[in-house]
Short mmCIF file of C-alpha atoms (C1' of nucleotides) in Angstrom, two decimals:
data_model
loop_
_atom_site.label_atom_id
_atom_site.label_comp_id
_atom_site.label_asym_id
_atom_site.label_seq_id
_atom_site.Cartn_x
_atom_site.Cartn_y
_atom_site.Cartn_z
CA MET A 1 0.00 0.00 0.00
CA VAL A 2 1.08 2.69 0.59
CA ASP A 3 3.15 4.11 2.72
CA LEU A 4 3.74 6.16 5.19
CA ASN A 5 6.35 7.16 7.21
CA THR A 6 6.73 10.21 8.86
CA PRO A 7 9.04 12.43 7.83
CA GLU A 8 10.43 15.20 7.10
CA GLY A 9 10.65 17.98 5.03
CA HIS A 10 10.49 19.61 1.88
CA ALA A 11 11.91 22.28 0.09
CA GLY A 12 10.95 22.92 -3.28
CA ALA A 13 8.56 25.55 -4.29
CA MET A 14 10.06 28.57 -2.78
CA LEU A 15 13.57 27.89 -3.57
CA ARG A 16 13.98 31.09 -5.37
CA SER A 17 11.20 33.32 -4.34
CA PHE A 18 12.72 35.52 -1.73
CA PRO A 19 11.51 39.01 -1.06
CA ALA A 20 14.23 41.51 -1.79
CA LYS A 21 14.54 42.57 1.79
CA ASN A 22 15.29 39.12 2.95
CA ALA A 23 17.79 38.44 0.26
CA LEU A 24 20.56 36.32 1.62
CA PRO A 25 24.19 37.24 1.45
CA SER A 26 25.14 34.74 -1.16
CA ASP A 27 21.81 34.21 -2.78
CA ASP A 28 23.13 33.44 -6.16
CA GLY A 29 20.13 31.54 -7.31
CA ASP A 30 21.44 28.07 -6.81
CA ILE A 31 21.62 26.16 -3.60
CA GLY A 32 25.12 24.98 -4.01
CA GLY A 33 24.22 22.34 -6.46
CA ILE A 34 21.80 20.83 -4.07
CA ASP A 35 19.18 20.41 -6.72
CA GLN A 36 21.37 18.19 -8.78
CA ILE A 37 21.25 15.71 -5.97
CA VAL A 38 18.75 12.95 -6.53
CA GLY A 39 18.43 12.18 -2.85
CA PHE A 40 17.41 15.75 -2.22
CA HIS A 41 14.50 15.50 -4.61
CA ILE A 42 13.42 12.15 -3.31
CA ARG A 43 13.19 13.61 0.14
CA LEU A 44 11.28 16.65 -0.89
CA ALA A 45 8.91 14.60 -2.98
CA TYR A 46 8.43 12.16 -0.15
CA GLY A 47 7.72 14.98 2.23
CA ALA A 48 5.14 16.47 -0.08
CA VAL A 49 3.45 13.11 -0.49
CA TYR A 50 3.59 12.52 3.21
CA ARG A 51 1.97 15.81 4.02
CA HIS A 52 -0.79 15.38 1.52
CA PHE A 53 -1.38 11.88 2.78
CA THR A 54 -1.64 13.09 6.34
CA GLU A 55 -4.08 15.78 5.33
CA THR A 56 -6.21 13.38 3.36
CA PHE A 57 -6.28 10.97 6.24
CA SER A 58 -6.69 13.41 9.09
CA ASP A 59 -10.34 12.44 9.51
CA LEU A 60 -9.59 8.75 9.63
CA GLY A 61 -6.68 9.25 11.95
CA LEU A 62 -4.58 6.72 10.14
CA THR A 63 -0.97 7.03 9.10
CA GLN A 64 0.69 5.72 5.99
CA LYS A 65 2.23 2.81 7.80
CA GLN A 66 -0.98 1.90 9.50
CA VAL A 67 -2.88 1.86 6.23
CA SER A 68 -0.11 -0.13 4.59
CA VAL A 69 -0.26 -2.71 7.31
CA LEU A 70 -4.04 -2.92 7.27
CA TRP A 71 -3.95 -3.41 3.55
CA LEU A 72 -1.35 -6.11 3.80
CA ILE A 73 -3.21 -7.99 6.50
CA ASP A 74 -6.40 -7.78 4.51
CA ASP A 75 -4.67 -9.22 1.49
CA HIS A 76 -2.99 -11.91 3.53
CA PRO A 77 -5.04 -12.87 6.55
CA GLY A 78 -2.93 -14.79 9.00
CA ILE A 79 0.26 -13.02 7.99
CA ALA A 80 2.88 -12.70 10.72
CA GLN A 81 4.61 -9.57 11.94
CA ALA A 82 7.94 -10.70 10.59
CA ASP A 83 6.43 -11.02 7.11
CA ILE A 84 5.05 -7.52 7.31
CA GLY A 85 8.44 -6.24 8.28
CA ARG A 86 10.03 -7.91 5.31
CA ARG A 87 7.44 -6.71 2.86
CA LEU A 88 7.34 -3.14 4.03
CA GLN A 89 10.95 -3.05 5.07
CA MET A 90 10.43 -2.27 8.67
CA ASP A 91 12.20 -3.37 11.80
CA ARG A 92 10.52 -5.98 13.96
CA ALA A 93 10.26 -3.55 16.83
CA THR A 94 8.69 -0.97 14.55
CA VAL A 95 6.13 -3.45 13.29
CA MET A 96 5.32 -4.29 16.89
CA ALA A 97 4.60 -0.69 17.70
CA ILE A 98 2.33 -0.32 14.69
CA ILE A 99 0.43 -3.52 15.36
CA ASN A 100 0.03 -2.51 18.98
CA ARG A 101 -1.56 0.76 17.94
CA LEU A 102 -3.87 -0.96 15.50
CA GLN A 103 -4.80 -3.54 18.08
CA LYS A 104 -5.48 -0.88 20.67
CA ARG A 105 -7.92 0.67 18.23
CA GLY A 106 -9.56 -2.67 17.69
CA PHE A 107 -8.56 -2.97 14.04
CA VAL A 108 -6.54 -6.15 14.21
CA VAL A 109 -6.35 -9.22 16.40
CA ARG A 110 -3.41 -11.49 17.11
CA GLY A 111 -3.84 -15.23 17.26
CA PRO A 112 -1.72 -18.35 17.40
CA SER A 113 -0.22 -19.93 14.33
CA PRO A 114 -1.15 -23.55 13.64
CA ASP A 115 2.23 -24.71 12.45
CA ASP A 116 4.78 -22.49 14.13
CA ARG A 117 4.34 -21.55 17.72
CA ARG A 118 6.75 -18.68 17.45
CA ARG A 119 4.50 -16.84 15.10
CA GLN A 120 1.36 -14.85 15.57
CA THR A 121 -1.34 -14.75 12.95
CA LEU A 122 -2.83 -11.36 12.27
CA LYS A 123 -6.35 -10.69 11.12
CA LEU A 124 -8.55 -7.66 10.63
CA THR A 125 -11.57 -7.18 12.81
CA ASP A 126 -14.80 -5.94 11.29
CA ALA A 127 -13.86 -2.47 12.45
CA GLY A 128 -10.49 -2.87 10.83
CA HIS A 129 -12.13 -3.92 7.62
CA ASP A 130 -14.43 -0.92 7.67
CA GLY A 131 -11.48 1.32 8.36
CA LEU A 132 -9.62 -0.09 5.43
CA ILE A 133 -12.57 0.40 3.13
CA ALA A 134 -12.76 4.03 4.13
CA ALA A 135 -9.02 4.30 3.73
CA ARG A 136 -9.09 2.92 0.22
CA ALA A 137 -11.30 5.75 -0.91
CA CYS A 138 -8.87 8.25 0.55
CA ILE A 139 -5.97 6.48 -1.06
CA LEU A 140 -7.57 6.79 -4.45
CA GLU A 141 -8.02 10.48 -3.91
CA HIS A 142 -4.49 10.85 -2.68
CA GLU A 143 -3.12 8.84 -5.57
CA GLN A 144 -5.12 10.92 -7.99
CA TRP A 145 -3.63 14.11 -6.58
CA LEU A 146 -0.23 12.58 -7.17
CA LYS A 147 -0.82 11.16 -10.62
CA ASN A 148 -2.49 14.28 -11.94
CA ARG A 149 0.86 15.75 -12.85
CA PHE A 150 1.92 12.84 -15.01
CA THR A 151 0.88 11.14 -18.19
CA PRO A 152 0.31 7.41 -17.88
CA GLY A 153 3.66 6.83 -19.53
CA GLU A 154 5.42 9.11 -17.09
CA THR A 155 3.76 7.39 -14.19
CA ALA A 156 4.97 4.03 -15.39
CA MET A 157 8.44 5.44 -15.89
CA LEU A 158 8.51 6.96 -12.43
CA ILE A 159 7.45 3.72 -10.82
CA GLU A 160 10.07 1.83 -12.76
CA LEU A 161 12.83 4.22 -11.71
CA LEU A 162 11.75 4.20 -8.09
CA ARG A 163 11.54 0.45 -8.09
CA ARG A 164 15.18 0.27 -9.02
CA ILE A 165 16.00 2.19 -5.87
CA HIS A 166 14.20 0.03 -3.39
CA GLU A 167 14.44 -3.35 -5.02
CA MET B 1 19.77 16.78 0.48
CA VAL B 2 20.32 13.91 1.62
CA ASP B 3 19.08 11.63 3.86
CA LEU B 4 19.32 9.18 6.25
CA ASN B 5 17.76 6.82 8.36
CA THR B 6 18.89 3.69 9.27
CA PRO B 7 18.05 0.68 8.02
CA GLU B 8 16.46 -2.23 8.12
CA GLY B 9 16.05 -4.70 5.79
CA HIS B 10 14.88 -4.66 2.53
CA ALA B 11 11.91 -6.16 1.36
CA GLY B 12 11.83 -5.73 -2.16
CA ALA B 13 13.88 -8.62 -3.12
CA MET B 14 12.02 -11.13 -1.12
CA LEU B 15 8.54 -10.19 -2.04
CA ARG B 16 7.93 -13.45 -3.65
CA SER B 17 10.48 -15.74 -2.20
CA PHE B 18 8.57 -17.31 0.60
CA PRO B 19 9.44 -20.74 1.82
CA ALA B 20 6.59 -23.07 1.16
CA LYS B 21 5.88 -23.57 4.80
CA ASN B 22 5.39 -19.88 5.42
CA ALA B 23 3.25 -19.36 2.41
CA LEU B 24 0.51 -16.92 3.17
CA PRO B 25 -3.12 -17.83 2.85
CA SER B 26 -3.80 -15.62 -0.11
CA ASP B 27 -0.36 -15.28 -1.52
CA ASP B 28 -1.42 -14.85 -5.05
CA GLY B 29 1.74 -13.16 -6.16
CA ASP B 30 0.54 -9.60 -6.16
CA ILE B 31 0.20 -7.36 -3.20
CA GLY B 32 -3.31 -6.25 -3.87
CA GLY B 33 -2.36 -3.80 -6.51
CA ILE B 34 -0.14 -2.04 -4.10
CA ASP B 35 2.67 -1.80 -6.54
CA GLN B 36 0.64 0.21 -8.95
CA ILE B 37 0.51 2.94 -6.37
CA VAL B 38 3.05 5.66 -6.93
CA GLY B 39 3.04 6.77 -3.32
CA PHE B 40 3.97 3.28 -2.25
CA HIS B 41 7.09 3.32 -4.37
CA ILE B 42 8.07 6.78 -3.29
CA ARG B 43 7.95 5.71 0.29
CA LEU B 44 9.91 2.54 -0.22
CA ALA B 45 12.49 4.38 -2.28
CA TYR B 46 12.71 7.08 0.33
CA GLY B 47 13.19 4.49 3.02
CA ALA B 48 15.98 2.80 1.08
CA VAL B 49 17.71 6.12 0.50
CA TYR B 50 17.22 7.12 4.09
CA ARG B 51 18.73 3.93 5.35
CA HIS B 52 21.74 4.12 3.10
CA PHE B 53 22.27 7.71 4.10
CA THR B 54 22.21 6.84 7.76
CA GLU B 55 24.69 4.08 7.22
CA THR B 56 27.00 6.31 5.25
CA PHE B 57 26.78 8.97 7.91
CA SER B 58 26.91 6.82 10.99
CA ASP B 59 30.50 7.85 11.67
CA LEU B 60 29.73 11.52 11.39
CA GLY B 61 26.60 11.21 13.43
CA LEU B 62 24.68 13.59 11.25
CA THR B 63 21.18 13.20 9.91
CA GLN B 64 19.79 14.23 6.55
CA LYS B 65 18.17 17.27 7.93
CA GLN B 66 21.21 18.32 9.83
CA VAL B 67 23.41 18.05 6.76
CA SER B 68 20.83 19.90 4.69
CA VAL B 69 20.76 22.71 7.18
CA LEU B 70 24.53 22.90 7.49
CA TRP B 71 24.79 23.05 3.72
CA LEU B 72 22.22 25.77 3.51
CA ILE B 73 23.84 27.88 6.20
CA ASP B 74 27.21 27.46 4.56
CA ASP B 75 25.78 28.64 1.27
CA HIS B 76 23.97 31.52 2.90
CA PRO B 77 25.76 32.72 5.99
CA GLY B 78 23.46 34.87 8.06
CA ILE B 79 20.34 33.04 6.93
CA ALA B 80 17.46 33.01 9.41
CA GLN B 81 15.60 30.01 10.74
CA ALA B 82 12.43 31.03 8.99
CA ASP B 83 14.24 31.03 5.67
CA ILE B 84 15.55 27.55 6.29
CA GLY B 85 12.06 26.40 7.06
CA ARG B 86 10.78 27.82 3.82
CA ARG B 87 13.56 26.35 1.74
CA LEU B 88 13.46 22.91 3.22
CA GLN B 89 9.75 22.99 3.91
CA MET B 90 9.94 22.50 7.59
CA ASP B 91 7.92 23.90 10.43
CA ARG B 92 9.47 26.68 12.49
CA ALA B 93 9.43 24.52 15.57
CA THR B 94 11.15 21.72 13.69
CA VAL B 95 13.86 24.05 12.47
CA MET B 96 14.35 25.22 16.03
CA ALA B 97 14.91 21.68 17.20
CA ILE B 98 17.46 21.00 14.48
CA ILE B 99 19.34 24.25 15.05
CA ASN B 100 19.37 23.58 18.76
CA ARG B 101 21.01 20.22 18.19
CA LEU B 102 23.56 21.69 15.83
CA GLN B 103 24.29 24.49 18.25
CA LYS B 104 24.69 22.06 21.11
CA ARG B 105 27.32 20.27 19.07
CA GLY B 106 29.06 23.54 18.38
CA PHE B 107 28.40 23.51 14.64
CA VAL B 108 26.41 26.71 14.32
CA VAL B 109 26.08 29.97 16.21
CA ARG B 110 23.15 32.32 16.45
CA GLY B 111 23.64 36.03 16.33
CA PRO B 112 21.57 39.20 16.00
CA SER B 113 20.37 40.50 12.65
CA PRO B 114 21.46 44.03 11.76
CA ASP B 115 18.21 45.11 10.13
CA ASP B 116 15.47 43.07 11.78
CA ARG B 117 15.57 42.48 15.47
CA ARG B 118 13.14 39.61 15.25
CA ARG B 119 15.56 37.53 13.26
CA GLN B 120 18.61 35.59 14.20
CA THR B 121 21.52 35.20 11.84
CA LEU B 122 22.99 31.75 11.61
CA LYS B 123 26.59 30.95 10.85
CA LEU B 124 28.76 27.87 10.83
CA THR B 125 31.57 27.58 13.32
CA ASP B 126 34.91 26.18 12.23
CA ALA B 127 33.82 22.84 13.59
CA GLY B 128 30.61 23.12 11.63
CA HIS B 129 32.55 23.89 8.50
CA ASP B 130 34.79 20.90 9.03
CA GLY B 131 31.77 18.74 9.63
CA LEU B 132 30.20 19.89 6.42
CA ILE B 133 33.35 19.21 4.45
CA ALA B 134 33.43 15.68 5.80
CA ALA B 135 29.73 15.38 5.07
CA ARG B 136 30.13 16.45 1.47
CA ALA B 137 32.45 13.53 0.82
CA CYS B 138 29.86 11.17 2.27
CA ILE B 139 27.16 12.76 0.22
CA LEU B 140 29.07 12.14 -2.96
CA GLU B 141 29.49 8.52 -2.04
CA HIS B 142 25.84 8.22 -1.13
CA GLU B 143 24.75 9.94 -4.30
CA GLN B 144 26.97 7.65 -6.32
CA TRP B 145 25.34 4.62 -4.77
CA LEU B 146 22.02 6.06 -5.81
CA LYS B 147 22.93 7.13 -9.32
CA ASN B 148 24.69 3.91 -10.15
CA ARG B 149 21.44 2.34 -11.17
CA PHE B 150 20.61 4.99 -13.74
CA THR B 151 21.95 6.36 -16.96
CA PRO B 152 22.51 10.13 -16.95
CA GLY B 153 19.34 10.53 -18.95
CA GLU B 154 17.34 8.49 -16.48
CA THR B 155 18.73 10.50 -13.61
CA ALA B 156 17.65 13.72 -15.25
CA MET B 157 14.24 12.26 -15.95
CA LEU B 158 13.83 11.08 -12.37
CA ILE B 159 14.75 14.47 -11.00
CA GLU B 160 12.33 16.15 -13.36
CA LEU B 161 9.48 13.87 -12.35
CA LEU B 162 10.22 14.23 -8.67
CA ARG B 163 10.43 17.97 -9.00
CA ARG B 164 6.90 18.04 -10.29
CA ILE B 165 5.77 16.43 -7.09
CA HIS B 166 7.35 18.83 -4.65
CA GLU B 167 7.31 22.03 -6.62
"C1'" DC C 1 -1.98 54.71 16.94
"C1'" DG C 2 -3.88 50.10 16.28
"C1'" DG C 3 -4.28 45.85 14.07
"C1'" DC C 4 -1.92 42.23 11.67
"C1'" DA C 5 2.00 39.49 10.23
"C1'" DT C 6 6.58 37.67 11.14
"C1'" DT C 7 10.04 35.57 13.94
"C1'" DG C 8 11.97 33.11 17.50
"C1'" DT C 9 10.99 30.45 21.43
"C1'" DA C 10 9.14 26.88 24.65
"C1'" DT C 11 6.15 22.77 25.70
"C1'" DG C 12 4.04 18.81 24.86
"C1'" DC C 13 2.63 14.98 22.22
"C1'" DA C 14 2.61 11.32 18.53
"C1'" DA C 15 4.82 8.43 15.15
"C1'" DA C 16 8.67 6.02 13.57
"C1'" DG C 17 13.30 3.95 13.60
"C1'" DC C 18 16.78 1.63 15.85
"C1'" DA C 19 19.45 -1.00 19.31
"C1'" DA C 20 19.80 -4.26 22.75
"C1'" DA C 21 18.28 -7.80 25.42
"C1'" DC C 22 15.10 -11.98 26.49
"C1'" DA C 23 12.35 -16.07 26.10
"C1'" DT C 24 10.37 -19.42 23.23
"C1'" DT C 25 10.37 -22.27 19.43
"C1'" DA C 26 12.53 -24.22 14.93
"C1'" DT C 27 16.15 -25.54 12.27
"C1'" DT C 28 20.65 -27.00 11.33
"C1'" DT C 29 24.99 -28.87 12.56
"C1'" DT C 30 27.83 -31.78 14.86
"C1'" DA D 1 20.65 -36.97 20.52
"C1'" DA D 2 22.86 -32.94 21.84
"C1'" DA D 3 24.51 -28.51 20.83
"C1'" DA D 4 24.78 -24.45 18.26
"C1'" DT D 5 22.01 -21.22 15.25
"C1'" DA D 6 18.32 -18.89 13.60
"C1'" DA D 7 13.69 -16.95 13.71
"C1'" DT D 8 9.93 -14.69 16.11
"C1'" DG D 9 7.71 -11.90 19.23
"C1'" DT D 10 8.33 -8.89 22.96
"C1'" DT D 11 9.95 -5.06 25.98
"C1'" DT D 12 12.53 -0.98 27.07
"C1'" DG D 13 14.77 3.06 26.02
"C1'" DC D 14 16.50 6.63 23.22
"C1'" DT D 15 16.61 9.69 19.04
"C1'" DT D 16 14.80 12.38 15.36
"C1'" DT D 17 11.20 14.46 13.26
"C1'" DG D 18 6.60 16.78 12.74
"C1'" DC D 19 3.12 19.42 14.34
"C1'" DA D 20 -0.07 22.16 17.37
"C1'" DT D 21 -0.29 25.75 20.54
"C1'" DA D 22 0.89 29.57 22.95
"C1'" DC D 23 3.71 33.75 23.97
"C1'" DA D 24 6.61 37.78 23.47
"C1'" DA D 25 9.07 40.94 20.74
"C1'" DT D 26 9.37 43.24 16.59
"C1'" DG D 27 8.11 45.07 12.04
"C1'" DC D 28 4.65 46.70 8.67
"C1'" DC D 29 0.61 49.11 7.02
"C1'" DG D 30 -3.51 51.56 7.00
#
DNA sequence: CGGCATTGTATGCAAAGCAAACATTATTTT
DNA sequence: AAAATAATGTTTGCTTTGCATACAATGCCG
């Protein structure tokens, strides 16, 4: 699903829109080559996405990670925490914290695993299912906001390039 | 600029390499359309970049934000916190926290502003300058790790697409 | 002058990430 | 079979970030 993380910050839009009076000493129009740095743009883009996500989901009170995890559990009932960590690239302790929050809200339940007593099976409750359904609508809206700036071809290209980074 | 976080594991590679015994109930090979979602890939990519950054910078003990801010102050000595917030898209309170940490480490100093008594001018100390120099080397290495997977044309394309998201 | 915006500041809280340590259970090696 | 490893969940603690809120001082504008 989607993601979520919390993050950080952004920089983009006002990079060169300074009022004259606040002009900086060495405001030569470039930020020291900072905008040739891919990592810089990834972070800003991530931050922008993060913020919009948070806004879109402020009513539901769900974070990116939480929605991601709900989605994953819905797709794979009985999945274990360790699997979630692997799929979403999160630490075991981090997954714990997220599951705990979701459990506290009554969205997921933990149960025993039939074949491996180390594992816990995770399932959505009815409330969790309802939450996810509501979340999916928000995700579509959020995704639309994001995709609006690209042609279908560009979207495919972007996904392909990003995939090379995380795969 | 750059980023950091620390890492974890990666998930990408093992998305479909589950041992038979741990096969998930509905492991149909796709993650519920999740990988058609741009936001999902941005977050995973961000996480991967963040982790690599943190690794690369573990010796220096600097975070993405901290390096970004150092860089910005070095480029614009006398810049104010509010300006940093605007450029890097961070809340004033968040900038405060970052500057406080940098100041505590003796990397930056606050001073009065000649023309606006509400503002504080920020400057790097010698230690801060040295830290930034060391950081720049790490950034190059980190950036190289990132760019290795792309041709120059792809890199330019990626930056262009990402820019549309945060600008 | 009076209202409004800007700036820095302080507090407090939530989410996430990580590390380190444990206990239990599985798996592999010897 | 016994011993060493690995996997899993769990807890605790600490850090960084993000944001809301509130306040005081200062600047700007009508």
